[in-house]
Amino acid sequence: MDFDQDNEDIVKGYDPLIMRRLVGFLKPYIVPVVFAVIALLVATAGELFVPVLLQRSVDDYLVVSWFRVSEKDMAVPDLHVLSGKKKPVLAGGYRYFHEKELASLTRVQKDRLAASGTLTEERFYLAKVSPETMPVLSDLGDSVLIDVEAGGRGTA
């Protein structure tokens, strides 16, 4: 059999009359169709939310992202920007700041703090410890700090 494409009729892509007839067949099923469209939208939104949730979880809890400043150094003028932010995390004579909080400092302020030794590049993990979940570590205090540079040494 020989196929001759030159003799084929060109079919129109969209015909409103045909669409009107097809939608007419859906009238008895309008409730399930509406429910299916809503379910599709909710499922799509859920699928788009998963990467955002994972990114926030990794950035906030798995990445080393806490910096510390000695309590005596909190009087430095460049740190006044941080003092009014969230409730500070205090442990062992230090105040700990998440790197998101340090984003409000300018590069010049960060360089001045680094030059004076107030703010170092040393980073820490910071985790809440409750007696129910970690009874072994609960005697260290409310927060356990793990110094990454010192080979995972925990401090209170």
Coordinates of C-alpha atoms in Angstrom, one line a residue:
M1 CA 0.0 0.0 0.0
D2 CA 1.4 3.4 -1.0
F3 CA 0.9 6.3 1.3
D4 CA 0.4 9.5 -0.5
Q5 CA 0.7 12.4 1.9
D6 CA -0.2 15.0 -0.7
N7 CA -3.8 13.8 -0.9
E8 CA -4.4 13.9 2.9
D9 CA -6.8 16.5 4.2
I10 CA -5.4 19.1 6.6
V11 CA -7.2 18.8 9.9
K12 CA -8.0 21.9 11.9
G13 CA -6.3 22.0 15.3
Y14 CA -9.1 23.5 17.3
D15 CA -12.8 23.6 16.6
P16 CA -15.1 25.4 19.1
L17 CA -18.1 23.5 17.9
I18 CA -16.5 20.1 18.6
M19 CA -15.3 21.3 22.0
R20 CA -18.9 22.5 22.9
R21 CA -20.2 19.0 22.0
L22 CA -17.5 17.3 24.1
V23 CA -18.2 19.6 27.1
G24 CA -21.8 18.6 26.8
F25 CA -20.9 15.0 27.5
L26 CA -19.3 16.2 30.8
K27 CA -22.4 17.8 32.2
P28 CA -23.7 14.7 34.1
Y29 CA -20.2 14.4 35.7
I30 CA -19.6 18.1 36.6
V31 CA -19.0 17.4 40.4
P32 CA -16.3 14.7 39.8
V33 CA -14.7 16.8 37.1
V34 CA -14.5 19.9 39.4
F35 CA -13.2 17.7 42.2
A36 CA -10.5 16.2 39.9
V37 CA -9.4 19.7 38.8
I38 CA -9.1 20.9 42.4
A39 CA -7.2 17.7 43.4
L40 CA -4.9 18.2 40.5
L41 CA -4.1 21.8 41.6
V42 CA -3.5 20.7 45.2
A43 CA -1.2 17.8 44.1
T44 CA 0.7 20.2 41.9
A45 CA 1.1 22.7 44.7
G46 CA 2.3 19.9 47.0
E47 CA 4.8 18.7 44.5
L48 CA 6.2 22.2 44.1
F49 CA 6.4 22.7 47.9
V50 CA 8.6 19.6 48.6
P51 CA 11.9 21.1 47.2
V52 CA 11.3 24.3 49.2
L53 CA 10.8 22.3 52.4
L54 CA 13.9 20.2 51.8
Q55 CA 16.0 23.3 51.0
R56 CA 14.9 25.0 54.2
S57 CA 15.5 21.9 56.2
V58 CA 19.0 21.4 54.9
D59 CA 20.0 25.0 55.2
D60 CA 18.6 25.5 58.7
Y61 CA 19.4 22.2 60.3
L62 CA 22.1 20.3 58.4
V63 CA 24.5 23.0 57.3
V64 CA 27.0 24.4 59.7
S65 CA 25.6 27.9 60.0
W66 CA 26.0 29.4 63.5
F67 CA 28.6 32.0 64.4
R68 CA 29.5 33.1 67.9
V69 CA 30.4 36.3 69.6
S70 CA 31.6 36.6 73.2
E71 CA 29.2 38.4 75.6
K72 CA 31.9 40.9 76.4
D73 CA 32.3 41.8 72.7
M74 CA 28.5 42.5 72.3
A75 CA 29.3 46.2 73.1
V76 CA 31.1 46.6 69.8
P77 CA 29.1 49.3 67.7
D78 CA 28.9 47.1 64.6
L79 CA 26.9 44.5 66.5
H80 CA 24.1 46.9 67.5
V81 CA 22.3 45.7 64.3
L82 CA 22.1 42.2 65.7
S83 CA 21.1 43.0 69.2
G84 CA 17.5 43.9 68.4
K85 CA 16.8 40.8 66.2
K86 CA 15.5 37.5 67.4
K87 CA 16.0 36.2 71.0
P88 CA 19.7 35.4 71.2
V89 CA 21.0 31.9 71.8
L90 CA 23.3 32.1 74.8
A91 CA 25.6 29.3 75.9
G92 CA 29.0 29.2 77.6
G93 CA 29.5 33.0 77.7
Y94 CA 28.9 33.4 74.0
R95 CA 26.0 34.7 72.0
Y96 CA 25.3 32.6 68.8
F97 CA 23.9 34.1 65.6
H98 CA 22.6 32.3 62.6
E99 CA 24.2 33.3 59.3
K100 CA 20.9 34.7 58.1
E101 CA 21.1 37.2 61.0
L102 CA 24.6 38.2 59.9
A103 CA 23.3 39.0 56.5
S104 CA 22.1 42.4 57.8
L105 CA 25.8 43.4 58.4
T106 CA 27.6 45.1 55.5
R107 CA 30.8 43.7 54.2
V108 CA 32.7 46.6 55.8
Q109 CA 31.2 45.8 59.2
K110 CA 32.0 42.1 58.9
D111 CA 35.6 42.9 57.9
R112 CA 36.0 45.3 60.9
L113 CA 34.6 42.6 63.3
A114 CA 36.9 40.0 61.8
A115 CA 39.9 42.2 62.1
S116 CA 39.2 42.9 65.8
G117 CA 38.7 39.2 66.4
T118 CA 35.1 39.6 67.5
L119 CA 33.7 37.6 64.7
T120 CA 35.6 34.6 63.3
E121 CA 35.0 32.3 60.4
E122 CA 34.5 29.5 62.9
R123 CA 31.1 27.9 62.5
F124 CA 29.0 25.7 64.8
Y125 CA 26.1 23.3 64.8
L126 CA 23.5 24.3 67.3
A127 CA 20.8 21.9 68.4
K128 CA 18.1 21.9 71.1
V129 CA 18.4 19.0 73.5
S130 CA 15.5 17.7 75.5
P131 CA 15.8 15.1 78.3
E132 CA 13.2 12.9 76.6
T133 CA 14.9 12.6 73.3
M134 CA 18.6 12.7 74.3
P135 CA 19.0 11.9 78.0
V136 CA 22.8 11.4 77.7
L137 CA 23.3 15.0 76.4
S138 CA 20.6 16.7 78.5
D139 CA 23.0 17.3 81.4
L140 CA 25.1 19.6 79.2
G141 CA 22.3 22.3 79.2
D142 CA 19.6 23.5 76.9
S143 CA 21.8 23.7 73.8
V144 CA 24.6 21.6 72.6
L145 CA 27.2 23.2 70.4
I146 CA 29.5 21.1 68.2
D147 CA 32.7 22.9 67.1
V148 CA 33.4 21.5 63.7
E149 CA 37.0 22.8 63.6
A150 CA 37.8 21.0 66.9
G151 CA 36.8 17.6 65.6
G152 CA 33.2 17.5 66.8
R153 CA 33.8 18.5 70.4
G154 CA 30.6 19.2 72.2
T155 CA 30.2 22.2 74.6
A156 CA 27.4 23.6 76.6

